[in-house]
Each structure stands twice: as structure tokens, then as C-alpha cells.
């Protein structure tokens, strides 16, 4: 069983892992704490960028000789393969670590097996400590590895009566400066930011990260099935890379400042095939997508059951009329409602930020005899 010191170290490792959000893709975020032979913290580290040293290596360097005879506490199973860096399992063995406690098993077949390698060498290994917390901070990467598609977070801003725009189409600004700043945090932590052609025409969004020093700019993705994007659209300004997805039968289009990809149309309804889009993005190394499009695009993603998390920014205002936050999602009766579980409610200035994830599917009720 894990000790109290190991549990505290894992909590710290989860915090460290979060520092890598937005910087490590297509790799996971990982935190590591090294405890010396007496159970005291000797070193810590996190995976800081793709291609750079892994969390275990940073922590071992910080610990130095105090690592010998000690314990490594890691949020993800130490890797067992040689890529741009060497295998962390071997690095732990070379440093004289005698016990490894990790939270989540590595689902990546190329990297998994570190725990077995450590155990075969005589190292004591324990798994599952604070697994839920460690999985939550690494949710995007774990989703992409398990399902072969990016993790999708749908973000929206609305009034208390669910309006994302007024009757005349105006929508700036529904929420406060504090909420808008938080959206830039979400962008900075995402590999791609996605909108549809409707939002592009209505708002001409920029979609780049602002106000966060050192942030890596995400890929800006525009779903424009009919290839109607204007050549002076702000997403084509070169501030961040841009990908425009058009239908296979759309007119030829050449855009300075963007790459174009052709995708099949949706089997039913307007727009492009969502699974095909996500497959294309996953193939490009995109592990997380921030869905910032309007109600129609959000409805299409929900209908495809391709939303993993919802973040809603609710302003204390009422409009009574205007565009809803969500359009048709293929739900026609209350029994089909997509039920969510609240995971966080936070006040941002005058607004509320509500975070929720799809609730586990409940088993069907037994039929009465």
C-alpha cells in the first residue's frame, strides 16, 4: 500500500503535470516526484515539451545521488521505448530507484511495458494511486490514445436564458473580461481551435491565443464545406497556423496563409463528416480540440457523440430572444437528452463557469413482468 508521503508526492506530481498543458503534445503531460530512502522529497520534474526530457529524467537530475534507494512517484507509467528520448524505466533503474508508484497505466502500445520491465529487474511497483486525479489532468492525451481521435471540449458563452447572441445578431460581449481571459487559457492548452463557416462570417474571429506569455499557438481550424471563406478573414493572418476543411465536391480554393483539406460531407444534414474530420486531425498529431463554433456546429458534434467535455460561461443577463447556444443535436425527446455530470462550478467576475462531462450511460431499467 502507498504511504502517506507517497500520496502527498502524487498530489504534487499531478500539479506538476498540469504545467505541461499546451506544450507537450502529441506527448502526454506527466509529473514526477523522487523520494529519498527516508521518504523525503529529493527532486521533482515534469514533461516540459515534446522531444525534451521526460518528467522522470528532470526529477532524477534534481534528486542526484539522493535518488539511490528511493522511490519514484509518477502520474503515468514510466515509458519503455526509445524515441526522441530514452526509456524512463531504464533511467529509473540506472539511478538506483527501488520502488515506483504510478497512477495511470500507459495505453500507448509503443511506450507501455515500463512497469513490467521495472518489476522484472526487482523494483517494487505499485499502480493506481490517485488514478482519477492523474487521468483528469491528462484527459486529452488519454482519450486520443484510447479512441484514436482528439479529445473535444465544447466551449460556449450564453446568458442565463441560454442565448448566445441577441435578436439582431450582436454577441460582443455577453460575458465578462475575466471569462474571455479564461477562454484564452483553454486555447493555450489546446492543440486546435475549431469554428464553422457561420461563425466565421458572423464574427470573423481571430482564434489565436492572446495575453498569455510563452503560449504555443494552436492550429486554427475552419469547417467551410462550400469553400466560402473570404481571403481577408482574420484567421488567415499568419499569427497561427490555419487549416480550412472543405467538402470533397467544393470549388477549388487557394488561400494564402492556410492549408486546405477536403473531407466527405456528413451522411445526413449539412456540413462535413465529423468522424472524418477528427481522424484527419488525429493523423496530424492533434490530441485536443477546443470547439468554439456556433450552435449549428456544436449540435453536429453532439449528434455525433463527439464531445468529451462542456465548459459554459454564463453571464447574469437575459435576452429573451436571439440565437440559442445549441441548435439541433438530433435529440427529439427528453429520454434522449445528453445527461451531464457537473465537475466544477467557478465564479469568474460576474459570470459562472460551469464544467461538465457526459454522464455514464445508465443501465436500462428492467421490464415489468
Coordinates of C-alpha atoms in Angstrom, one line a residue:
X1 CA 0.0 0.0 0.0
X2 CA 1.1 3.5 -0.7
X3 CA 2.4 5.6 2.2
X4 CA 1.2 9.0 3.3
X5 CA 4.4 10.5 1.8
X6 CA 3.8 8.8 -1.5
X7 CA 0.2 10.0 -1.6
X8 CA 1.3 13.6 -1.0
X9 CA 4.0 13.2 -3.6
X10 CA 1.4 12.0 -6.1
X11 CA -0.7 15.1 -5.4
X12 CA 2.3 17.2 -6.1
X13 CA 3.1 15.2 -9.3
X14 CA -0.4 15.9 -10.6
X15 CA 0.1 19.6 -10.1
X16 CA 3.5 19.4 -11.8
X17 CA 2.0 17.6 -14.8
X18 CA -0.5 20.4 -15.4
X19 CA 2.4 22.8 -16.0
X20 CA 2.9 21.0 -19.3
X21 CA -0.6 21.6 -20.7
X22 CA -0.3 23.1 -24.1
X23 CA 3.4 22.3 -24.5
X24 CA 3.9 18.6 -24.7
X25 CA 1.5 17.4 -27.5
X26 CA 1.5 14.9 -29.1
X27 CA 3.0 13.5 -25.9
X28 CA 1.2 13.3 -22.6
X29 CA 1.6 15.6 -19.6
X30 CA 3.5 13.9 -16.8
X31 CA 4.7 14.8 -13.3
X32 CA 7.2 13.0 -11.2
X33 CA 8.5 13.3 -7.6
X34 CA 11.5 11.4 -6.3
X35 CA 11.5 10.5 -2.6
X36 CA 14.8 9.5 -1.0
X37 CA 15.3 6.4 1.1
X38 CA 13.8 8.2 4.1
X39 CA 10.7 9.2 2.3
X40 CA 11.6 12.8 1.9
X41 CA 11.3 14.8 -1.4
X42 CA 14.6 14.7 -3.2
X43 CA 13.7 16.0 -6.6
X44 CA 10.7 16.8 -8.9
X45 CA 10.0 17.5 -12.5
X46 CA 7.5 17.4 -15.3
X47 CA 7.5 16.8 -19.0
X48 CA 8.0 20.4 -20.4
X49 CA 7.9 20.0 -24.1
X50 CA 7.6 17.3 -26.8
X51 CA 11.1 16.0 -27.7
X52 CA 12.6 17.1 -24.4
X53 CA 13.4 15.1 -21.3
X54 CA 10.5 13.3 -19.7
X55 CA 9.3 14.0 -16.2
X56 CA 11.3 11.2 -14.6
X57 CA 14.6 12.5 -16.1
X58 CA 14.0 16.0 -14.8
X59 CA 13.2 14.7 -11.4
X60 CA 16.2 12.3 -11.3
X61 CA 18.5 15.1 -12.3
X62 CA 17.1 17.3 -9.5
X63 CA 17.5 14.4 -6.9
X64 CA 21.0 13.4 -7.9
X65 CA 22.5 10.8 -5.6
X66 CA 19.6 11.0 -3.2
X67 CA 17.6 9.0 -5.7
X68 CA 19.6 5.9 -5.0
X69 CA 17.5 3.6 -2.8
X70 CA 14.5 5.9 -3.2
X71 CA 11.0 5.9 -4.7
X72 CA 9.7 7.5 -7.9
X73 CA 6.1 8.7 -7.8
X74 CA 4.8 9.3 -11.3
X75 CA 1.4 10.2 -12.8
X76 CA 1.9 7.9 -15.8
X77 CA 3.5 4.5 -16.1
X78 CA 7.2 5.1 -17.0
X79 CA 7.8 4.6 -20.7
X80 CA 9.6 1.5 -22.0
X81 CA 10.7 2.7 -25.5
X82 CA 13.3 4.7 -27.2
X83 CA 12.0 7.6 -29.2
X84 CA 13.4 11.1 -29.2
X85 CA 14.5 10.3 -25.6
X86 CA 15.5 7.1 -23.9
X87 CA 13.2 4.8 -21.9
X88 CA 12.3 6.2 -18.5
X89 CA 12.1 2.7 -17.0
X90 CA 15.8 2.1 -17.6
X91 CA 16.7 5.6 -16.4
X92 CA 15.0 4.8 -13.1
X93 CA 16.9 1.5 -12.8
X94 CA 20.2 3.2 -13.6
X95 CA 19.5 5.8 -10.9
X96 CA 19.1 3.1 -8.3
X97 CA 15.3 3.6 -7.7
X98 CA 14.0 0.6 -5.7
X99 CA 10.3 1.4 -5.7
X100 CA 8.0 3.0 -8.4
X101 CA 4.4 4.2 -7.7
X102 CA 2.5 5.4 -10.7
X103 CA -1.1 6.5 -11.1
X104 CA -2.2 5.5 -14.7
X105 CA -1.1 2.7 -17.0
X106 CA 0.2 3.8 -20.3
X107 CA -2.3 2.9 -23.1
X108 CA 0.2 3.6 -25.9
X109 CA 1.3 0.2 -27.1
X110 CA 4.7 1.7 -28.3
X111 CA 5.6 3.0 -24.8
X112 CA 3.8 0.6 -22.4
X113 CA 5.6 -2.1 -20.5
X114 CA 7.7 0.0 -18.3
X115 CA 6.1 -1.4 -15.1
X116 CA 6.9 -4.9 -16.3
X117 CA 10.5 -4.0 -17.1
X118 CA 10.9 -2.5 -13.6
X119 CA 9.3 -5.4 -11.8
X120 CA 11.5 -7.9 -13.8
X121 CA 14.6 -6.1 -12.6
X122 CA 13.4 -6.4 -8.9
X123 CA 11.9 -3.0 -8.5
X124 CA 8.8 -2.8 -6.3
X125 CA 6.0 -1.4 -8.4
X126 CA 2.5 -0.2 -7.4
X127 CA -0.1 1.3 -9.7
X128 CA -3.4 3.2 -9.3
X129 CA -2.5 5.8 -6.7
X130 CA -4.8 8.8 -7.2
X131 CA -5.6 7.5 -10.7
X132 CA -8.7 9.7 -11.2
X133 CA -6.8 12.9 -10.5
X134 CA -3.9 11.9 -12.7
X135 CA -6.2 10.9 -15.5
X136 CA -8.1 14.1 -15.3
X137 CA -5.1 16.3 -15.9
X138 CA -4.1 14.0 -18.8
X139 CA -7.6 13.5 -20.2
X140 CA -6.9 14.8 -23.7
X141 CA -3.9 12.6 -24.4
X142 CA -5.5 9.5 -22.8
X143 CA -8.7 10.0 -24.9
X144 CA -6.7 10.3 -28.1
X145 CA -4.7 7.1 -27.3
X146 CA -7.7 5.1 -26.3
X147 CA -10.1 6.1 -29.1
X148 CA -7.9 7.2 -31.9
X149 CA -9.3 10.7 -32.1
X150 CA -8.7 14.0 -30.4
X151 CA -10.4 15.0 -27.1
X152 CA -13.1 17.6 -27.9
X153 CA -14.0 20.3 -25.4
X154 CA -17.1 22.4 -26.4
X155 CA -16.9 26.0 -25.0
X156 CA -19.8 28.4 -25.2
X157 CA -20.9 31.7 -23.7
X158 CA -24.5 32.5 -23.0
X159 CA -27.0 34.5 -21.0
X160 CA -28.9 32.8 -18.2
X161 CA -31.7 32.2 -20.6
X162 CA -29.3 30.3 -23.0
X163 CA -28.9 33.0 -25.7
X164 CA -25.5 33.2 -27.4
X165 CA -26.5 36.3 -29.4
X166 CA -29.2 39.0 -29.4
X167 CA -32.1 39.1 -31.9
X168 CA -30.0 41.5 -34.1
X169 CA -27.1 39.1 -34.1
X170 CA -24.8 41.0 -31.8
X171 CA -22.9 38.9 -29.3
X172 CA -20.0 41.1 -28.1
X173 CA -19.7 40.9 -25.2
X174 CA -22.0 38.6 -23.5
X175 CA -19.6 37.6 -20.8
X176 CA -17.0 39.5 -18.8
X177 CA -13.3 40.2 -19.4
X178 CA -12.5 37.5 -16.8
X179 CA -14.4 34.9 -18.7
X180 CA -12.8 35.9 -22.0
X181 CA -9.3 35.7 -20.4
X182 CA -10.1 32.2 -19.3
X183 CA -11.1 31.2 -22.8
X184 CA -7.5 32.1 -23.9
X185 CA -6.3 29.7 -21.2
X186 CA -8.4 27.0 -22.9
X187 CA -7.0 27.9 -26.3
X188 CA -3.4 27.8 -24.9
X189 CA -4.0 24.3 -23.5
X190 CA -5.5 23.0 -26.8
X191 CA -3.8 21.7 -29.9
X192 CA -6.5 23.1 -32.2
X193 CA -9.4 25.6 -32.1
X194 CA -12.3 24.9 -34.4
X195 CA -15.1 27.0 -35.8
X196 CA -17.6 26.7 -38.7
X197 CA -18.3 29.0 -41.6
X198 CA -21.3 30.5 -39.9
X199 CA -19.2 31.8 -37.0
X200 CA -16.5 32.9 -39.5
X201 CA -19.0 35.0 -41.4
X202 CA -20.8 36.4 -38.4
X203 CA -17.8 37.2 -36.1
X204 CA -14.6 37.0 -38.2
X205 CA -12.8 35.5 -35.2
X206 CA -9.1 35.5 -34.8
X207 CA -8.8 32.3 -32.7
X208 CA -5.2 32.9 -31.6
X209 CA -4.1 33.0 -28.0
X210 CA -3.6 36.5 -26.5
X211 CA -2.5 37.7 -23.2
X212 CA -0.6 34.5 -22.1
X213 CA 3.2 34.8 -22.4
X214 CA 5.0 31.8 -23.8
X215 CA 1.8 30.1 -25.0
X216 CA 2.1 27.9 -28.1
X217 CA -0.4 29.0 -30.7
X218 CA -3.0 26.2 -31.5
X219 CA -3.9 25.2 -35.0
X220 CA -6.9 27.3 -36.2
X221 CA -9.4 25.0 -38.0
X222 CA -12.3 26.3 -40.1
X223 CA -15.0 24.0 -41.3
X224 CA -16.2 25.6 -44.6
X225 CA -17.9 22.9 -46.7
X226 CA -18.7 25.2 -49.6
X227 CA -15.3 27.0 -49.6
X228 CA -16.8 30.4 -49.0
X229 CA -14.0 31.8 -46.7
X230 CA -13.1 35.4 -47.6
X231 CA -9.4 36.0 -48.5
X232 CA -9.1 38.7 -45.8
X233 CA -10.5 36.6 -42.9
X234 CA -8.6 37.2 -39.7
X235 CA -7.7 33.5 -39.4
X236 CA -5.5 33.8 -42.5
X237 CA -3.3 36.5 -41.0
X238 CA -0.3 34.2 -40.2
X239 CA -0.4 34.7 -36.4
X240 CA -1.0 30.9 -36.0
X241 CA -1.2 28.0 -38.4
X242 CA -4.6 27.6 -40.1
X243 CA -6.4 24.6 -41.7
X244 CA -9.5 25.1 -43.8
X245 CA -11.6 21.9 -44.3
X246 CA -13.9 21.9 -47.3
X247 CA -16.1 19.3 -48.9
X248 CA -14.8 16.9 -51.5
X249 CA -17.0 18.5 -54.1
X250 CA -16.4 22.1 -53.1
X251 CA -14.9 24.6 -55.7
X252 CA -11.2 24.8 -56.0
X253 CA -9.8 27.3 -53.4
X254 CA -6.3 28.7 -52.9
X255 CA -5.7 30.6 -49.6
X256 CA -2.6 32.5 -48.7
X257 CA -1.8 31.7 -45.0
X258 CA -3.7 28.4 -44.8
X259 CA -3.7 24.8 -45.8
X260 CA -6.8 23.2 -47.3
X261 CA -8.0 19.7 -46.8
X262 CA -11.0 18.0 -48.5
X263 CA -13.3 15.8 -46.4
X264 CA -16.5 13.9 -47.1
X265 CA -19.8 15.6 -46.4
X266 CA -21.9 14.4 -43.4
X267 CA -24.1 11.4 -44.2
X268 CA -27.2 13.4 -43.1
X269 CA -27.6 17.2 -42.6
X270 CA -25.3 20.0 -43.6
X271 CA -21.6 20.2 -43.1
X272 CA -18.7 17.8 -43.1
X273 CA -18.4 14.3 -41.7
X274 CA -17.3 14.8 -38.0
X275 CA -15.5 11.4 -37.6
X276 CA -13.6 12.0 -40.8
X277 CA -12.6 15.4 -39.6
X278 CA -11.4 14.1 -36.2
X279 CA -9.5 11.3 -37.9
X280 CA -7.7 13.8 -40.1
X281 CA -6.8 16.0 -37.1
X282 CA -5.6 12.9 -35.1
X283 CA -3.4 11.9 -38.0
X284 CA -1.8 15.4 -37.9
X285 CA -0.8 14.9 -34.2
X286 CA -3.8 16.9 -32.8
X287 CA -4.7 15.4 -29.4
X288 CA -7.1 18.1 -28.2
X289 CA -9.7 20.3 -29.9
X290 CA -11.4 23.4 -28.5
X291 CA -14.8 23.7 -30.2
X292 CA -15.6 27.4 -30.4
X293 CA -18.1 27.3 -33.2
X294 CA -21.7 28.4 -33.1
X295 CA -24.9 26.5 -32.2
X296 CA -25.1 24.6 -35.5
X297 CA -21.6 23.2 -35.3
X298 CA -22.0 22.3 -31.7
X299 CA -25.2 20.5 -32.5
X300 CA -23.4 18.4 -35.2
X301 CA -20.7 17.4 -32.8
X302 CA -23.1 16.4 -30.1
X303 CA -25.2 14.5 -32.6
X304 CA -22.0 12.6 -33.5
X305 CA -21.4 12.0 -29.8
X306 CA -18.0 13.6 -30.3
X307 CA -18.0 16.0 -27.3
X308 CA -15.9 14.9 -24.2
X309 CA -16.3 18.0 -22.0
X310 CA -18.5 21.1 -21.9
X311 CA -17.4 24.4 -20.5
X312 CA -20.2 27.0 -20.3
X313 CA -19.7 30.7 -19.4
X314 CA -23.0 32.0 -18.1
X315 CA -23.5 35.8 -17.8
X316 CA -26.1 37.2 -15.4
X317 CA -28.1 38.7 -18.2
X318 CA -31.4 37.9 -20.1
X319 CA -32.2 38.5 -23.7
X320 CA -35.5 36.6 -24.3
X321 CA -34.8 36.3 -28.0
X322 CA -31.8 35.6 -30.2
X323 CA -29.6 32.7 -31.2
X324 CA -29.5 29.7 -28.8
X325 CA -26.3 28.3 -27.5
X326 CA -27.1 25.0 -29.1
X327 CA -29.0 24.1 -32.2
X328 CA -30.4 20.7 -33.4
X329 CA -28.3 17.8 -31.9
X330 CA -30.5 15.0 -33.1
X331 CA -32.5 14.9 -29.8
X332 CA -36.2 14.7 -30.3
X333 CA -37.5 13.6 -26.9
X334 CA -36.5 14.1 -23.2
X335 CA -35.4 10.5 -22.9
X336 CA -32.7 11.1 -25.5
X337 CA -31.2 14.1 -23.6
X338 CA -27.5 14.0 -23.2
X339 CA -27.1 13.9 -19.5
X340 CA -24.0 15.5 -18.0
X341 CA -22.2 15.4 -14.7
X342 CA -21.0 18.7 -13.2
X343 CA -17.3 18.6 -12.3
X344 CA -16.7 22.2 -11.5
X345 CA -18.6 25.5 -10.9
X346 CA -16.4 28.6 -10.6
X347 CA -17.3 32.3 -10.4
X348 CA -15.3 34.4 -12.8
X349 CA -16.0 38.1 -12.2
X350 CA -19.8 38.4 -12.5
X351 CA -20.1 35.1 -14.5
X352 CA -20.3 31.4 -13.7
X353 CA -18.1 28.9 -15.4
X354 CA -19.7 25.5 -15.4
X355 CA -17.7 22.4 -16.4
X356 CA -19.5 19.1 -17.2
X357 CA -18.8 15.8 -18.8
X358 CA -21.2 13.2 -20.3
X359 CA -22.6 11.1 -17.6
X360 CA -22.0 7.3 -17.8
X361 CA -24.8 5.6 -19.6
X362 CA -27.2 4.1 -17.1
X363 CA -28.3 0.5 -17.5
X364 CA -31.8 0.0 -18.8
X365 CA -34.5 -0.4 -16.3
X366 CA -35.8 -4.0 -16.0
X367 CA -39.1 -4.5 -17.7
X368 CA -42.1 -5.3 -15.5
X369 CA -43.4 -8.8 -15.8

